[in-house]
Amino acid sequence: MITELVTCGALFAPGQDLYYSLRWREGILRLVNWDPHSSHSDPVHAAHCTSSRKRLLLLLACVVRECGGTWGITDPTPTTEGTKVWADLPETGAKTYGKRHC
């Protein structure tokens, strides 16, 4: 999942810095990837970018769903720069998933 997030960010912002974070809090692992891919003034183009990201992150979406977690894409806005993709994996769901697929 980590490589999927980083690869997606690198595809949308080639040659630019990416920010990646892992955080463990209260039984939930949060993965965050931020890339500097900026917002688009054309809503159709912005929707296309979001749709493309979701297709690239299909495996992540499936694993997160199997673990009972959540994930999302925070698109750039006029007041923010870049795009953040995040996933929350609860400990119990991740352990169950690991036992079934290892």
PDB file of N, CA and C in Angstrom:
ATOM      1  N   MET A   1       0.809  -1.191   0.000  1.00  0.00           N
ATOM      2  CA  MET A   1       0.000   0.000   0.000  1.00  0.00           C
ATOM      3  C   MET A   1       0.855   1.259   0.000  1.00  0.00           C
ATOM      4  N   ILE A   2       1.947   1.218   0.737  1.00  0.00           N
ATOM      5  CA  ILE A   2       2.815   2.388   0.789  1.00  0.00           C
ATOM      6  C   ILE A   2       3.375   2.689  -0.594  1.00  0.00           C
ATOM      7  N   THR A   3       3.864   1.659  -1.273  1.00  0.00           N
ATOM      8  CA  THR A   3       4.436   1.889  -2.607  1.00  0.00           C
ATOM      9  C   THR A   3       3.371   2.384  -3.577  1.00  0.00           C
ATOM     10  N   GLU A   4       2.151   1.922  -3.415  1.00  0.00           N
ATOM     11  CA  GLU A   4       1.070   2.377  -4.287  1.00  0.00           C
ATOM     12  C   GLU A   4       0.812   3.871  -4.084  1.00  0.00           C
ATOM     13  N   LEU A   5       0.790   4.325  -2.850  1.00  0.00           N
ATOM     14  CA  LEU A   5       0.582   5.747  -2.568  1.00  0.00           C
ATOM     15  C   LEU A   5       1.719   6.598  -3.120  1.00  0.00           C
ATOM     16  N   VAL A   6       2.944   6.166  -2.865  1.00  0.00           N
ATOM     17  CA  VAL A   6       4.105   6.934  -3.322  1.00  0.00           C
ATOM     18  C   VAL A   6       4.178   6.962  -4.850  1.00  0.00           C
ATOM     19  N   THR A   7       3.937   5.814  -5.479  1.00  0.00           N
ATOM     20  CA  THR A   7       3.971   5.753  -6.942  1.00  0.00           C
ATOM     21  C   THR A   7       2.928   6.674  -7.549  1.00  0.00           C
ATOM     22  N   CYS A   8       1.727   6.661  -6.996  1.00  0.00           N
ATOM     23  CA  CYS A   8       0.670   7.533  -7.508  1.00  0.00           C
ATOM     24  C   CYS A   8       1.077   9.001  -7.375  1.00  0.00           C
ATOM     25  N   GLY A   9       1.606   9.372  -6.212  1.00  0.00           N
ATOM     26  CA  GLY A   9       2.050  10.749  -6.021  1.00  0.00           C
ATOM     27  C   GLY A   9       3.147  11.137  -6.995  1.00  0.00           C
ATOM     28  N   ALA A  10       4.086  10.227  -7.232  1.00  0.00           N
ATOM     29  CA  ALA A  10       5.186  10.505  -8.155  1.00  0.00           C
ATOM     30  C   ALA A  10       4.701  10.644  -9.595  1.00  0.00           C
ATOM     31  N   LEU A  11       3.675   9.917  -9.956  1.00  0.00           N
ATOM     32  CA  LEU A  11       3.128  10.034 -11.307  1.00  0.00           C
ATOM     33  C   LEU A  11       2.447  11.380 -11.530  1.00  0.00           C
ATOM     34  N   PHE A  12       1.808  11.904 -10.487  1.00  0.00           N
ATOM     35  CA  PHE A  12       1.111  13.185 -10.619  1.00  0.00           C
ATOM     36  C   PHE A  12       2.020  14.385 -10.409  1.00  0.00           C
ATOM     37  N   ALA A  13       3.168  14.170  -9.788  1.00  0.00           N
ATOM     38  CA  ALA A  13       4.098  15.273  -9.543  1.00  0.00           C
ATOM     39  C   ALA A  13       5.531  14.788  -9.807  1.00  0.00           C
ATOM     40  N   PRO A  14       5.834  14.419 -11.058  1.00  0.00           N
ATOM     41  CA  PRO A  14       7.160  13.861 -11.350  1.00  0.00           C
ATOM     42  C   PRO A  14       8.280  14.839 -11.023  1.00  0.00           C
ATOM     43  N   GLY A  15       9.312  14.301 -10.365  1.00  0.00           N
ATOM     44  CA  GLY A  15      10.490  15.101 -10.057  1.00  0.00           C
ATOM     45  C   GLY A  15      10.303  16.088  -8.918  1.00  0.00           C
ATOM     46  N   GLN A  16       9.155  16.065  -8.258  1.00  0.00           N
ATOM     47  CA  GLN A  16       8.892  17.001  -7.172  1.00  0.00           C
ATOM     48  C   GLN A  16       8.918  16.270  -5.829  1.00  0.00           C
ATOM     49  N   ASP A  17       9.053  17.023  -4.767  1.00  0.00           N
ATOM     50  CA  ASP A  17       9.077  16.433  -3.434  1.00  0.00           C
ATOM     51  C   ASP A  17       7.699  15.899  -3.056  1.00  0.00           C
ATOM     52  N   LEU A  18       7.706  14.744  -2.388  1.00  0.00           N
ATOM     53  CA  LEU A  18       6.489  14.155  -1.838  1.00  0.00           C
ATOM     54  C   LEU A  18       6.636  14.136  -0.323  1.00  0.00           C
ATOM     55  N   TYR A  19       5.529  14.181   0.372  1.00  0.00           N
ATOM     56  CA  TYR A  19       5.540  14.058   1.820  1.00  0.00           C
ATOM     57  C   TYR A  19       4.789  12.785   2.160  1.00  0.00           C
ATOM     58  N   TYR A  20       5.381  11.975   3.015  1.00  0.00           N
ATOM     59  CA  TYR A  20       4.752  10.727   3.393  1.00  0.00           C
ATOM     60  C   TYR A  20       4.770  10.619   4.907  1.00  0.00           C
ATOM     61  N   SER A  21       3.669  10.143   5.486  1.00  0.00           N
ATOM     62  CA  SER A  21       3.569  10.041   6.929  1.00  0.00           C
ATOM     63  C   SER A  21       2.870   8.749   7.331  1.00  0.00           C
ATOM     64  N   LEU A  22       3.373   8.135   8.389  1.00  0.00           N
ATOM     65  CA  LEU A  22       2.729   6.997   9.046  1.00  0.00           C
ATOM     66  C   LEU A  22       2.485   7.409  10.488  1.00  0.00           C
ATOM     67  N   ARG A  23       1.274   7.152  10.979  1.00  0.00           N
ATOM     68  CA  ARG A  23       0.980   7.508  12.364  1.00  0.00           C
ATOM     69  C   ARG A  23       0.148   6.404  12.999  1.00  0.00           C
ATOM     70  N   TRP A  24       0.544   5.992  14.174  1.00  0.00           N
ATOM     71  CA  TRP A  24      -0.200   4.995  14.932  1.00  0.00           C
ATOM     72  C   TRP A  24      -0.843   5.712  16.108  1.00  0.00           C
ATOM     73  N   ARG A  25      -2.177   5.662  16.195  1.00  0.00           N
ATOM     74  CA  ARG A  25      -2.860   6.311  17.309  1.00  0.00           C
ATOM     75  C   ARG A  25      -4.159   5.577  17.610  1.00  0.00           C
ATOM     76  N   GLU A  26      -4.303   5.188  18.854  1.00  0.00           N
ATOM     77  CA  GLU A  26      -5.540   4.583  19.347  1.00  0.00           C
ATOM     78  C   GLU A  26      -6.015   3.412  18.483  1.00  0.00           C
ATOM     79  N   GLY A  27      -5.069   2.537  18.118  1.00  0.00           N
ATOM     80  CA  GLY A  27      -5.421   1.339  17.377  1.00  0.00           C
ATOM     81  C   GLY A  27      -5.668   1.525  15.891  1.00  0.00           C
ATOM     82  N   ILE A  28      -5.274   2.669  15.357  1.00  0.00           N
ATOM     83  CA  ILE A  28      -5.468   2.935  13.922  1.00  0.00           C
ATOM     84  C   ILE A  28      -4.140   3.411  13.319  1.00  0.00           C
ATOM     85  N   LEU A  29      -3.774   2.776  12.214  1.00  0.00           N
ATOM     86  CA  LEU A  29      -2.604   3.201  11.455  1.00  0.00           C
ATOM     87  C   LEU A  29      -3.081   4.130  10.351  1.00  0.00           C
ATOM     88  N   ARG A  30      -2.554   5.352  10.330  1.00  0.00           N
ATOM     89  CA  ARG A  30      -2.907   6.319   9.290  1.00  0.00           C
ATOM     90  C   ARG A  30      -1.718   6.499   8.370  1.00  0.00           C
ATOM     91  N   LEU A  31      -1.951   6.294   7.076  1.00  0.00           N
ATOM     92  CA  LEU A  31      -0.955   6.527   6.037  1.00  0.00           C
ATOM     93  C   LEU A  31      -1.381   7.781   5.283  1.00  0.00           C
ATOM     94  N   VAL A  32      -0.451   8.683   5.053  1.00  0.00           N
ATOM     95  CA  VAL A  32      -0.751   9.914   4.317  1.00  0.00           C
ATOM     96  C   VAL A  32       0.337  10.133   3.280  1.00  0.00           C
ATOM     97  N   ASN A  33      -0.074  10.456   2.073  1.00  0.00           N
ATOM     98  CA  ASN A  33       0.859  10.849   1.023  1.00  0.00           C
ATOM     99  C   ASN A  33       0.371  12.178   0.462  1.00  0.00           C
ATOM    100  N   TRP A  34       1.263  13.165   0.421  1.00  0.00           N
ATOM    101  CA  TRP A  34       0.942  14.465  -0.143  1.00  0.00           C
ATOM    102  C   TRP A  34       1.876  14.709  -1.310  1.00  0.00           C
ATOM    103  N   ASP A  35       1.292  15.194  -2.408  1.00  0.00           N
ATOM    104  CA  ASP A  35       2.121  15.608  -3.543  1.00  0.00           C
ATOM    105  C   ASP A  35       1.697  17.006  -3.952  1.00  0.00           C
ATOM    106  N   PRO A  36       2.581  17.757  -4.605  1.00  0.00           N
ATOM    107  CA  PRO A  36       2.294  19.145  -4.938  1.00  0.00           C
ATOM    108  C   PRO A  36       1.456  19.355  -6.205  1.00  0.00           C
ATOM    109  N   HIS A  37       0.827  18.303  -6.705  1.00  0.00           N
ATOM    110  CA  HIS A  37      -0.029  18.457  -7.890  1.00  0.00           C
ATOM    111  C   HIS A  37      -1.126  19.475  -7.573  1.00  0.00           C
ATOM    112  N   SER A  38      -1.127  20.575  -8.287  1.00  0.00           N
ATOM    113  CA  SER A  38      -2.014  21.690  -7.949  1.00  0.00           C
ATOM    114  C   SER A  38      -3.423  21.496  -8.498  1.00  0.00           C
ATOM    115  N   SER A  39      -4.294  22.364  -8.030  1.00  0.00           N
ATOM    116  CA  SER A  39      -5.693  22.300  -8.456  1.00  0.00           C
ATOM    117  C   SER A  39      -5.835  22.790  -9.899  1.00  0.00           C
ATOM    118  N   HIS A  40      -6.920  22.399 -10.502  1.00  0.00           N
ATOM    119  CA  HIS A  40      -7.225  22.813 -11.870  1.00  0.00           C
ATOM    120  C   HIS A  40      -8.415  23.761 -11.841  1.00  0.00           C
ATOM    121  N   SER A  41      -8.348  24.807 -12.624  1.00  0.00           N
ATOM    122  CA  SER A  41      -9.470  25.748 -12.655  1.00  0.00           C
ATOM    123  C   SER A  41     -10.670  25.154 -13.380  1.00  0.00           C
ATOM    124  N   ASP A  42     -10.416  24.231 -14.287  1.00  0.00           N
ATOM    125  CA  ASP A  42     -11.501  23.572 -15.015  1.00  0.00           C
ATOM    126  C   ASP A  42     -12.016  22.391 -14.189  1.00  0.00           C
ATOM    127  N   PRO A  43     -13.285  22.402 -13.766  1.00  0.00           N
ATOM    128  CA  PRO A  43     -13.815  21.318 -12.940  1.00  0.00           C
ATOM    129  C   PRO A  43     -13.784  19.952 -13.628  1.00  0.00           C
ATOM    130  N   VAL A  44     -13.889  19.931 -14.940  1.00  0.00           N
ATOM    131  CA  VAL A  44     -13.846  18.666 -15.672  1.00  0.00           C
ATOM    132  C   VAL A  44     -12.448  18.058 -15.572  1.00  0.00           C
ATOM    133  N   HIS A  45     -11.426  18.904 -15.729  1.00  0.00           N
ATOM    134  CA  HIS A  45     -10.048  18.431 -15.623  1.00  0.00           C
ATOM    135  C   HIS A  45      -9.750  17.962 -14.195  1.00  0.00           C
ATOM    136  N   ALA A  46     -10.239  18.701 -13.203  1.00  0.00           N
ATOM    137  CA  ALA A  46     -10.043  18.322 -11.802  1.00  0.00           C
ATOM    138  C   ALA A  46     -10.707  16.969 -11.520  1.00  0.00           C
ATOM    139  N   ALA A  47     -11.906  16.766 -12.030  1.00  0.00           N
ATOM    140  CA  ALA A  47     -12.617  15.489 -11.833  1.00  0.00           C
ATOM    141  C   ALA A  47     -11.864  14.351 -12.514  1.00  0.00           C
ATOM    142  N   HIS A  48     -11.272  14.623 -13.673  1.00  0.00           N
ATOM    143  CA  HIS A  48     -10.490  13.611 -14.382  1.00  0.00           C
ATOM    144  C   HIS A  48      -9.268  13.187 -13.549  1.00  0.00           C
ATOM    145  N   CYS A  49      -8.594  14.155 -12.948  1.00  0.00           N
ATOM    146  CA  CYS A  49      -7.429  13.841 -12.104  1.00  0.00           C
ATOM    147  C   CYS A  49      -7.844  12.964 -10.923  1.00  0.00           C
ATOM    148  N   THR A  50      -8.926  13.317 -10.261  1.00  0.00           N
ATOM    149  CA  THR A  50      -9.396  12.524  -9.120  1.00  0.00           C
ATOM    150  C   THR A  50      -9.774  11.121  -9.560  1.00  0.00           C
ATOM    151  N   SER A  51     -10.451  11.012 -10.679  1.00  0.00           N
ATOM    152  CA  SER A  51     -10.838   9.704 -11.215  1.00  0.00           C
ATOM    153  C   SER A  51      -9.606   8.864 -11.555  1.00  0.00           C
ATOM    154  N   SER A  52      -8.602   9.496 -12.133  1.00  0.00           N
ATOM    155  CA  SER A  52      -7.365   8.784 -12.473  1.00  0.00           C
ATOM    156  C   SER A  52      -6.666   8.274 -11.223  1.00  0.00           C
ATOM    157  N   ARG A  53      -6.622   9.084 -10.177  1.00  0.00           N
ATOM    158  CA  ARG A  53      -6.010   8.657  -8.913  1.00  0.00           C
ATOM    159  C   ARG A  53      -6.750   7.449  -8.344  1.00  0.00           C
ATOM    160  N   LYS A  54      -8.071   7.511  -8.357  1.00  0.00           N
ATOM    161  CA  LYS A  54      -8.858   6.408  -7.801  1.00  0.00           C
ATOM    162  C   LYS A  54      -8.598   5.108  -8.554  1.00  0.00           C
ATOM    163  N   ARG A  55      -8.445   5.182  -9.865  1.00  0.00           N
ATOM    164  CA  ARG A  55      -8.125   3.979 -10.643  1.00  0.00           C
ATOM    165  C   ARG A  55      -6.740   3.448 -10.283  1.00  0.00           C
ATOM    166  N   LEU A  56      -5.776   4.345 -10.109  1.00  0.00           N
ATOM    167  CA  LEU A  56      -4.422   3.933  -9.754  1.00  0.00           C
ATOM    168  C   LEU A  56      -4.359   3.337  -8.345  1.00  0.00           C
ATOM    169  N   LEU A  57      -5.287   3.710  -7.496  1.00  0.00           N
ATOM    170  CA  LEU A  57      -5.283   3.264  -6.103  1.00  0.00           C
ATOM    171  C   LEU A  57      -6.323   2.181  -5.823  1.00  0.00           C
ATOM    172  N   LEU A  58      -6.695   1.451  -6.837  1.00  0.00           N
ATOM    173  CA  LEU A  58      -7.716   0.410  -6.679  1.00  0.00           C
ATOM    174  C   LEU A  58      -7.297  -0.659  -5.671  1.00  0.00           C
ATOM    175  N   LEU A  59      -6.049  -1.103  -5.713  1.00  0.00           N
ATOM    176  CA  LEU A  59      -5.585  -2.104  -4.756  1.00  0.00           C
ATOM    177  C   LEU A  59      -5.665  -1.562  -3.331  1.00  0.00           C
ATOM    178  N   LEU A  60      -5.215  -0.335  -3.132  1.00  0.00           N
ATOM    179  CA  LEU A  60      -5.304   0.297  -1.825  1.00  0.00           C
ATOM    180  C   LEU A  60      -6.754   0.302  -1.348  1.00  0.00           C
ATOM    181  N   ALA A  61      -7.677   0.699  -2.217  1.00  0.00           N
ATOM    182  CA  ALA A  61      -9.093   0.758  -1.850  1.00  0.00           C
ATOM    183  C   ALA A  61      -9.610  -0.610  -1.427  1.00  0.00           C
ATOM    184  N   CYS A  62      -9.230  -1.639  -2.147  1.00  0.00           N
ATOM    185  CA  CYS A  62      -9.676  -3.004  -1.825  1.00  0.00           C
ATOM    186  C   CYS A  62      -9.132  -3.473  -0.483  1.00  0.00           C
ATOM    187  N   VAL A  63      -7.849  -3.250  -0.232  1.00  0.00           N
ATOM    188  CA  VAL A  63      -7.243  -3.685   1.031  1.00  0.00           C
ATOM    189  C   VAL A  63      -7.852  -2.914   2.197  1.00  0.00           C
ATOM    190  N   VAL A  64      -8.009  -1.621   2.042  1.00  0.00           N
ATOM    191  CA  VAL A  64      -8.594  -0.811   3.113  1.00  0.00           C
ATOM    192  C   VAL A  64     -10.019  -1.290   3.416  1.00  0.00           C
ATOM    193  N   ARG A  65     -10.793  -1.559   2.390  1.00  0.00           N
ATOM    194  CA  ARG A  65     -12.165  -2.059   2.590  1.00  0.00           C
ATOM    195  C   ARG A  65     -12.150  -3.398   3.324  1.00  0.00           C
ATOM    196  N   GLU A  66     -11.260  -4.303   2.920  1.00  0.00           N
ATOM    197  CA  GLU A  66     -11.152  -5.619   3.576  1.00  0.00           C
ATOM    198  C   GLU A  66     -10.746  -5.493   5.044  1.00  0.00           C
ATOM    199  N   CYS A  67      -9.995  -4.454   5.368  1.00  0.00           N
ATOM    200  CA  CYS A  67      -9.551  -4.234   6.752  1.00  0.00           C
ATOM    201  C   CYS A  67     -10.586  -3.460   7.578  1.00  0.00           C
ATOM    202  N   GLY A  68     -11.653  -3.028   6.930  1.00  0.00           N
ATOM    203  CA  GLY A  68     -12.659  -2.245   7.639  1.00  0.00           C
ATOM    204  C   GLY A  68     -12.231  -0.811   7.887  1.00  0.00           C
ATOM    205  N   GLY A  69     -11.326  -0.325   7.048  1.00  0.00           N
ATOM    206  CA  GLY A  69     -10.817   1.030   7.208  1.00  0.00           C
ATOM    207  C   GLY A  69     -11.490   2.020   6.268  1.00  0.00           C
ATOM    208  N   THR A  70     -10.906   3.192   6.187  1.00  0.00           N
ATOM    209  CA  THR A  70     -11.399   4.247   5.306  1.00  0.00           C
ATOM    210  C   THR A  70     -10.215   4.863   4.574  1.00  0.00           C
ATOM    211  N   TRP A  71     -10.487   5.496   3.458  1.00  0.00           N
ATOM    212  CA  TRP A  71      -9.450   6.200   2.726  1.00  0.00           C
ATOM    213  C   TRP A  71     -10.101   7.319   1.932  1.00  0.00           C
ATOM    214  N   GLY A  72      -9.287   8.232   1.439  1.00  0.00           N
ATOM    215  CA  GLY A  72      -9.845   9.321   0.656  1.00  0.00           C
ATOM    216  C   GLY A  72      -8.769  10.156  -0.017  1.00  0.00           C
ATOM    217  N   ILE A  73      -9.261  11.054  -0.838  1.00  0.00           N
ATOM    218  CA  ILE A  73      -8.404  11.988  -1.564  1.00  0.00           C
ATOM    219  C   ILE A  73      -8.885  13.387  -1.228  1.00  0.00           C
ATOM    220  N   THR A  74      -7.988  14.196  -0.706  1.00  0.00           N
ATOM    221  CA  THR A  74      -8.310  15.588  -0.424  1.00  0.00           C
ATOM    222  C   THR A  74      -7.749  16.397  -1.576  1.00  0.00           C
ATOM    223  N   ASP A  75      -8.620  16.832  -2.446  1.00  0.00           N
ATOM    224  CA  ASP A  75      -8.198  17.574  -3.630  1.00  0.00           C
ATOM    225  C   ASP A  75      -7.730  18.978  -3.257  1.00  0.00           C
ATOM    226  N   PRO A  76      -6.860  19.544  -4.087  1.00  0.00           N
ATOM    227  CA  PRO A  76      -6.415  20.913  -3.840  1.00  0.00           C
ATOM    228  C   PRO A  76      -7.595  21.875  -3.931  1.00  0.00           C
ATOM    229  N   THR A  77      -7.507  22.921  -3.167  1.00  0.00           N
ATOM    230  CA  THR A  77      -8.507  23.988  -3.224  1.00  0.00           C
ATOM    231  C   THR A  77      -7.771  25.290  -3.502  1.00  0.00           C
ATOM    232  N   PRO A  78      -8.508  26.367  -3.763  1.00  0.00           N
ATOM    233  CA  PRO A  78      -7.809  27.641  -3.995  1.00  0.00           C
ATOM    234  C   PRO A  78      -6.944  28.086  -2.812  1.00  0.00           C
ATOM    235  N   THR A  79      -7.252  27.602  -1.592  1.00  0.00           N
ATOM    236  CA  THR A  79      -6.487  28.023  -0.421  1.00  0.00           C
ATOM    237  C   THR A  79      -5.404  27.021  -0.024  1.00  0.00           C
ATOM    238  N   THR A  80      -5.363  25.850  -0.674  1.00  0.00           N
ATOM    239  CA  THR A  80      -4.330  24.870  -0.359  1.00  0.00           C
ATOM    240  C   THR A  80      -3.594  24.482  -1.626  1.00  0.00           C
ATOM    241  N   GLU A  81      -2.428  23.928  -1.437  1.00  0.00           N
ATOM    242  CA  GLU A  81      -1.649  23.480  -2.583  1.00  0.00           C
ATOM    243  C   GLU A  81      -1.420  21.981  -2.452  1.00  0.00           C
ATOM    244  N   GLY A  82      -1.519  21.287  -3.543  1.00  0.00           N
ATOM    245  CA  GLY A  82      -1.229  19.864  -3.524  1.00  0.00           C
ATOM    246  C   GLY A  82      -2.435  18.999  -3.216  1.00  0.00           C
ATOM    247  N   THR A  83      -2.191  17.695  -3.277  1.00  0.00           N
ATOM    248  CA  THR A  83      -3.236  16.707  -3.067  1.00  0.00           C
ATOM    249  C   THR A  83      -2.781  15.734  -1.994  1.00  0.00           C
ATOM    250  N   LYS A  84      -3.684  15.431  -1.081  1.00  0.00           N
ATOM    251  CA  LYS A  84      -3.382  14.488  -0.007  1.00  0.00           C
ATOM    252  C   LYS A  84      -4.242  13.242  -0.199  1.00  0.00           C
ATOM    253  N   VAL A  85      -3.595  12.080  -0.149  1.00  0.00           N
ATOM    254  CA  VAL A  85      -4.291  10.794  -0.162  1.00  0.00           C
ATOM    255  C   VAL A  85      -4.010  10.142   1.179  1.00  0.00           C
ATOM    256  N   TRP A  86      -5.052   9.678   1.855  1.00  0.00           N
ATOM    257  CA  TRP A  86      -4.896   9.108   3.177  1.00  0.00           C
ATOM    258  C   TRP A  86      -5.663   7.793   3.291  1.00  0.00           C
ATOM    259  N   ALA A  87      -5.193   6.957   4.209  1.00  0.00           N
ATOM    260  CA  ALA A  87      -5.872   5.689   4.502  1.00  0.00           C
ATOM    261  C   ALA A  87      -5.742   5.418   5.996  1.00  0.00           C
ATOM    262  N   ASP A  88      -6.836   4.994   6.609  1.00  0.00           N
ATOM    263  CA  ASP A  88      -6.852   4.605   8.016  1.00  0.00           C
ATOM    264  C   ASP A  88      -7.144   3.116   8.106  1.00  0.00           C
ATOM    265  N   LEU A  89      -6.257   2.381   8.766  1.00  0.00           N
ATOM    266  CA  LEU A  89      -6.412   0.937   8.937  1.00  0.00           C
ATOM    267  C   LEU A  89      -6.540   0.608  10.421  1.00  0.00           C
ATOM    268  N   PRO A  90      -7.693   0.070  10.836  1.00  0.00           N
ATOM    269  CA  PRO A  90      -7.826  -0.328  12.233  1.00  0.00           C
ATOM    270  C   PRO A  90      -7.016  -1.590  12.509  1.00  0.00           C
ATOM    271  N   GLU A  91      -6.433  -1.660  13.700  1.00  0.00           N
ATOM    272  CA  GLU A  91      -5.555  -2.769  14.054  1.00  0.00           C
ATOM    273  C   GLU A  91      -6.233  -4.126  13.887  1.00  0.00           C
ATOM    274  N   THR A  92      -7.437  -4.277  14.402  1.00  0.00           N
ATOM    275  CA  THR A  92      -8.095  -5.593  14.341  1.00  0.00           C
ATOM    276  C   THR A  92      -8.368  -6.014  12.899  1.00  0.00           C
ATOM    277  N   GLY A  93      -8.819  -5.103  12.089  1.00  0.00           N
ATOM    278  CA  GLY A  93      -9.088  -5.432  10.686  1.00  0.00           C
ATOM    279  C   GLY A  93      -7.823  -5.775   9.922  1.00  0.00           C
ATOM    280  N   ALA A  94      -6.743  -5.057  10.199  1.00  0.00           N
ATOM    281  CA  ALA A  94      -5.478  -5.318   9.519  1.00  0.00           C
ATOM    282  C   ALA A  94      -4.917  -6.680   9.936  1.00  0.00           C
ATOM    283  N   LYS A  95      -5.029  -7.016  11.220  1.00  0.00           N
ATOM    284  CA  LYS A  95      -4.545  -8.321  11.685  1.00  0.00           C
ATOM    285  C   LYS A  95      -5.345  -9.454  11.051  1.00  0.00           C
ATOM    286  N   THR A  96      -6.655  -9.300  10.986  1.00  0.00           N
ATOM    287  CA  THR A  96      -7.506 -10.316  10.368  1.00  0.00           C
ATOM    288  C   THR A  96      -7.171 -10.464   8.890  1.00  0.00           C
ATOM    289  N   TYR A  97      -6.985  -9.346   8.203  1.00  0.00           N
ATOM    290  CA  TYR A  97      -6.623  -9.370   6.796  1.00  0.00           C
ATOM    291  C   TYR A  97      -5.288 -10.085   6.600  1.00  0.00           C
ATOM    292  N   GLY A  98      -4.314  -9.754   7.447  1.00  0.00           N
ATOM    293  CA  GLY A  98      -2.985 -10.374   7.356  1.00  0.00           C
ATOM    294  C   GLY A  98      -3.038 -11.882   7.548  1.00  0.00           C
ATOM    295  N   LYS A  99      -3.840 -12.352   8.462  1.00  0.00           N
ATOM    296  CA  LYS A  99      -3.958 -13.796   8.710  1.00  0.00           C
ATOM    297  C   LYS A  99      -4.623 -14.507   7.540  1.00  0.00           C
ATOM    298  N   ARG A 100      -5.568 -13.861   6.892  1.00  0.00           N
ATOM    299  CA  ARG A 100      -6.263 -14.473   5.753  1.00  0.00           C
ATOM    300  C   ARG A 100      -5.401 -14.511   4.493  1.00  0.00           C
ATOM    301  N   HIS A 101      -4.501 -13.544   4.329  1.00  0.00           N
ATOM    302  CA  HIS A 101      -3.775 -13.399   3.070  1.00  0.00           C
ATOM    303  C   HIS A 101      -2.283 -13.702   3.164  1.00  0.00           C
ATOM    304  N   CYS A 102      -1.818 -14.226   4.266  1.00  0.00           N
ATOM    305  CA  CYS A 102      -0.389 -14.558   4.383  1.00  0.00           C
ATOM    306  C   CYS A 102      -0.183 -16.053   4.391  1.00  0.00           C
TER     307      CYS A 102
END
